[in-house]
């Protein structure tokens, strides 16, 4: 057989103009316009040229590709005119997966976003008085209600400590920490334990945020042990605040010591210095009721006397991306007046989503919040769904197994807490685990699985029950 040189193959590639003029592409030009089609043609031809150049396309390969040119152009057009941000099925079992958008929203939040955003709203308008209003009042009233409530299992707030709690919202928890530090400690020192100088996934580092806030970090103690006396000895005339940071994504075990939040609060009060706590996940209910231990709630922190608590809206709270600052009305009032607050403010979509999520809490309708619903799913229930999914694969090319495993809360909540689950182990003799996970990701919607020790695992805890069918159909179609 005569082999064709690359330069000959290059000569066979048509020009962009030649392709555009083809009559079988006229319908594409009519539908998408000349500019979009020209772009798509250029991209497809560039790809073919690269494939010839790298030796991926030979004589017959190129012939085939040219025969299917119009369909390739059509595909390219569809790709460039469709959304880049799209839904995926999270079968990893990591509930608050930052890469997968953290908490899914409750339906009422979606409805409320739609109604608040599709038309004008009273975002900053006092309807009764007919004059300018404040955007934060929409959620502050609900936070007040929730944080005044002493839930089962949480520490009752001693009367002497009870103060008016106020809440403001910014873009994310990193912004909340920045705002708190800048407001209370710009130009002064903030004392933090060396065991809490954390980096949270995606470049949130306490020392870096501290620098940006204008405060000076005063480290005390050691990685594994910090005593109350370390804080006390570090205090000087420049000290403006104490900061406690939740060890969101790691644990220190063994020979360790850390004063309790109550002891820190007492020291702060004695010295008349505010205590800030970066709680990270910020549960609004006592998770011990849901079988999760070791995750302090916002209410606990406030009850123990923390002056300002910061937490994320899209972690355990189960709402939109936001950073929440709850604390004494006096301090929160100072943060509201800081010009940074204006720079970090959130839009009406966030307020709408947050308000709807908080209302579900006020109504104790925890099952309406996907995060809390997934958290409460028992291993048996997940097992039943997993078995049903496995049954749809009987007699197919899949070899499957169902094993015990653990789901992860993620998002920096209760790093030591594991949720027992059942896992579907997927195997195909002709595909490696890596290849299999690529196939799953190329489904529509993409299915994101866990790959562990050379096995592909699906954890249905984080899959919405109505998606089980979609997964079953997708698995059938992978041949
Ligand atoms: C997650 C987390 C943050 C960052 O919160 P974002 O909302 O992602 O900005 C900060 N501190 C702690 C302790 C966290 O767990």
mmCIF file of N, CA and C and ligand atoms in Angstrom, residues 98 102 171-175 177 198 200-201 204 206 245-249 278-281 310-315 321-323 411-413, ligand 1:
data_model
loop_
_atom_site.group_PDB
_atom_site.id
_atom_site.type_symbol
_atom_site.label_atom_id
_atom_site.label_comp_id
_atom_site.label_asym_id
_atom_site.label_seq_id
_atom_site.Cartn_x
_atom_site.Cartn_y
_atom_site.Cartn_z
ATOM 1 N N UNK A 98 -16.719 21.268 47.118
ATOM 2 C CA UNK A 98 -16.501 22.624 46.614
ATOM 3 C C UNK A 98 -16.388 22.631 45.086
ATOM 4 N N UNK A 102 -20.808 22.846 46.048
ATOM 5 C CA UNK A 102 -21.300 22.753 47.433
ATOM 6 C C UNK A 102 -22.802 22.479 47.510
ATOM 7 N N UNK A 171 -20.130 38.132 50.607
ATOM 8 C CA UNK A 171 -19.950 37.186 49.513
ATOM 9 C C UNK A 171 -19.631 35.736 49.846
ATOM 10 N N UNK A 172 -18.759 35.528 50.783
ATOM 11 C CA UNK A 172 -18.409 34.175 51.221
ATOM 12 C C UNK A 172 -17.755 34.285 52.586
ATOM 13 N N UNK A 173 -17.431 33.152 53.166
ATOM 14 C CA UNK A 173 -16.892 33.192 54.522
ATOM 15 C C UNK A 173 -15.509 33.829 54.570
ATOM 16 N N UNK A 174 -14.738 33.685 53.492
ATOM 17 C CA UNK A 174 -13.426 34.341 53.457
ATOM 18 C C UNK A 174 -13.623 35.852 53.592
ATOM 19 N N UNK A 175 -14.620 36.383 52.896
ATOM 20 C CA UNK A 175 -14.928 37.817 52.978
ATOM 21 C C UNK A 175 -15.421 38.184 54.373
ATOM 22 N N UNK A 177 -14.545 36.766 57.222
ATOM 23 C CA UNK A 177 -13.385 36.817 58.122
ATOM 24 C C UNK A 177 -12.611 38.112 57.881
ATOM 25 N N UNK A 198 -4.982 27.624 59.496
ATOM 26 C CA UNK A 198 -5.376 26.630 58.498
ATOM 27 C C UNK A 198 -5.367 27.181 57.074
ATOM 28 N N UNK A 200 -7.789 26.342 53.899
ATOM 29 C CA UNK A 200 -8.980 25.606 53.491
ATOM 30 C C UNK A 200 -8.943 25.536 51.973
ATOM 31 N N UNK A 201 -9.306 24.390 51.438
ATOM 32 C CA UNK A 201 -9.276 24.134 49.991
ATOM 33 C C UNK A 201 -9.512 25.388 49.154
ATOM 34 N N UNK A 204 -7.778 29.609 50.763
ATOM 35 C CA UNK A 204 -8.129 30.454 51.908
ATOM 36 C C UNK A 204 -7.132 30.145 53.021
ATOM 37 N N UNK A 206 -5.534 31.596 56.635
ATOM 38 C CA UNK A 206 -5.729 32.581 57.700
ATOM 39 C C UNK A 206 -4.633 33.657 57.699
ATOM 40 N N UNK A 245 -10.240 29.526 65.030
ATOM 41 C CA UNK A 245 -10.578 29.020 63.693
ATOM 42 C C UNK A 245 -10.914 27.548 63.792
ATOM 43 N N UNK A 246 -12.044 27.191 63.238
ATOM 44 C CA UNK A 246 -12.459 25.784 63.250
ATOM 45 C C UNK A 246 -11.504 24.978 62.387
ATOM 46 N N UNK A 247 -10.989 23.869 62.927
ATOM 47 C CA UNK A 247 -10.084 23.018 62.138
ATOM 48 C C UNK A 247 -10.918 22.207 61.173
ATOM 49 N N UNK A 248 -11.277 22.871 60.089
ATOM 50 C CA UNK A 248 -12.294 22.301 59.219
ATOM 51 C C UNK A 248 -11.903 21.009 58.538
ATOM 52 N N UNK A 249 -10.697 20.958 58.021
ATOM 53 C CA UNK A 249 -10.400 19.815 57.164
ATOM 54 C C UNK A 249 -9.328 18.895 57.721
ATOM 55 N N UNK A 278 -14.088 31.824 63.493
ATOM 56 C CA UNK A 278 -14.355 31.399 62.119
ATOM 57 C C UNK A 278 -14.799 29.946 62.199
ATOM 58 N N UNK A 279 -16.101 29.771 62.127
ATOM 59 C CA UNK A 279 -16.689 28.455 62.354
ATOM 60 C C UNK A 279 -16.672 27.607 61.083
ATOM 61 N N UNK A 280 -16.495 28.245 59.942
ATOM 62 C CA UNK A 280 -16.440 27.486 58.687
ATOM 63 C C UNK A 280 -17.805 27.052 58.233
ATOM 64 N N UNK A 281 -18.189 25.838 58.650
ATOM 65 C CA UNK A 281 -19.424 25.278 58.122
ATOM 66 C C UNK A 281 -20.685 25.899 58.721
ATOM 67 N N UNK A 310 -18.313 33.719 62.227
ATOM 68 C CA UNK A 310 -18.430 33.792 60.766
ATOM 69 C C UNK A 310 -18.596 32.379 60.218
ATOM 70 N N UNK A 311 -19.411 32.226 59.175
ATOM 71 C CA UNK A 311 -19.641 30.902 58.576
ATOM 72 C C UNK A 311 -20.142 31.047 57.143
ATOM 73 N N UNK A 312 -20.067 29.930 56.410
ATOM 74 C CA UNK A 312 -20.456 29.931 54.995
ATOM 75 C C UNK A 312 -21.944 29.693 54.835
ATOM 76 N N UNK A 313 -22.513 30.246 53.762
ATOM 77 C CA UNK A 313 -23.923 30.008 53.465
ATOM 78 C C UNK A 313 -24.147 28.699 52.740
ATOM 79 N N UNK A 314 -23.112 28.229 52.025
ATOM 80 C CA UNK A 314 -23.325 27.059 51.149
ATOM 81 C C UNK A 314 -22.662 25.790 51.673
ATOM 82 N N UNK A 315 -22.346 25.788 52.955
ATOM 83 C CA UNK A 315 -21.864 24.532 53.542
ATOM 84 C C UNK A 315 -23.045 23.886 54.274
ATOM 85 N N UNK A 321 -23.977 30.464 48.077
ATOM 86 C CA UNK A 321 -22.663 30.956 48.487
ATOM 87 C C UNK A 321 -22.838 32.288 49.193
ATOM 88 N N UNK A 322 -22.335 32.389 50.397
ATOM 89 C CA UNK A 322 -22.416 33.626 51.170
ATOM 90 C C UNK A 322 -21.525 33.466 52.383
ATOM 91 N N UNK A 323 -21.161 34.581 52.980
ATOM 92 C CA UNK A 323 -20.461 34.557 54.247
ATOM 93 C C UNK A 323 -21.345 35.255 55.254
ATOM 94 N N UNK A 411 -16.620 20.122 52.812
ATOM 95 C CA UNK A 411 -16.837 21.541 53.083
ATOM 96 C C UNK A 411 -16.352 21.951 54.454
ATOM 97 N N UNK A 412 -15.443 21.174 54.998
ATOM 98 C CA UNK A 412 -14.868 21.550 56.268
ATOM 99 C C UNK A 412 -15.783 21.345 57.455
ATOM 100 N N UNK A 413 -16.677 20.385 57.368
ATOM 101 C CA UNK A 413 -17.531 20.119 58.524
ATOM 102 C C UNK A 413 -17.150 18.786 59.136
HETATM 103 C C1 LIG B 1 -14.783 26.808 54.298
HETATM 104 C C2 LIG B 1 -14.092 27.616 55.294
HETATM 105 C C3 LIG B 1 -13.707 28.928 54.973
HETATM 106 C C4 LIG B 1 -13.939 29.529 53.627
HETATM 107 O O1 LIG B 1 -15.299 29.747 53.400
HETATM 108 P P1 LIG B 1 -15.823 30.237 51.959
HETATM 109 O O2 LIG B 1 -17.291 30.404 52.135
HETATM 110 O O3 LIG B 1 -15.437 29.183 50.989
HETATM 111 O O4 LIG B 1 -15.140 31.527 51.651
HETATM 112 C C5 LIG B 1 -13.074 29.655 55.950
HETATM 113 N N1 LIG B 1 -12.834 29.139 57.169
HETATM 114 C C6 LIG B 1 -13.187 27.889 57.503
HETATM 115 C C7 LIG B 1 -12.870 27.384 58.880
HETATM 116 C C8 LIG B 1 -13.837 27.086 56.573
HETATM 117 O O5 LIG B 1 -14.200 25.833 56.900
#
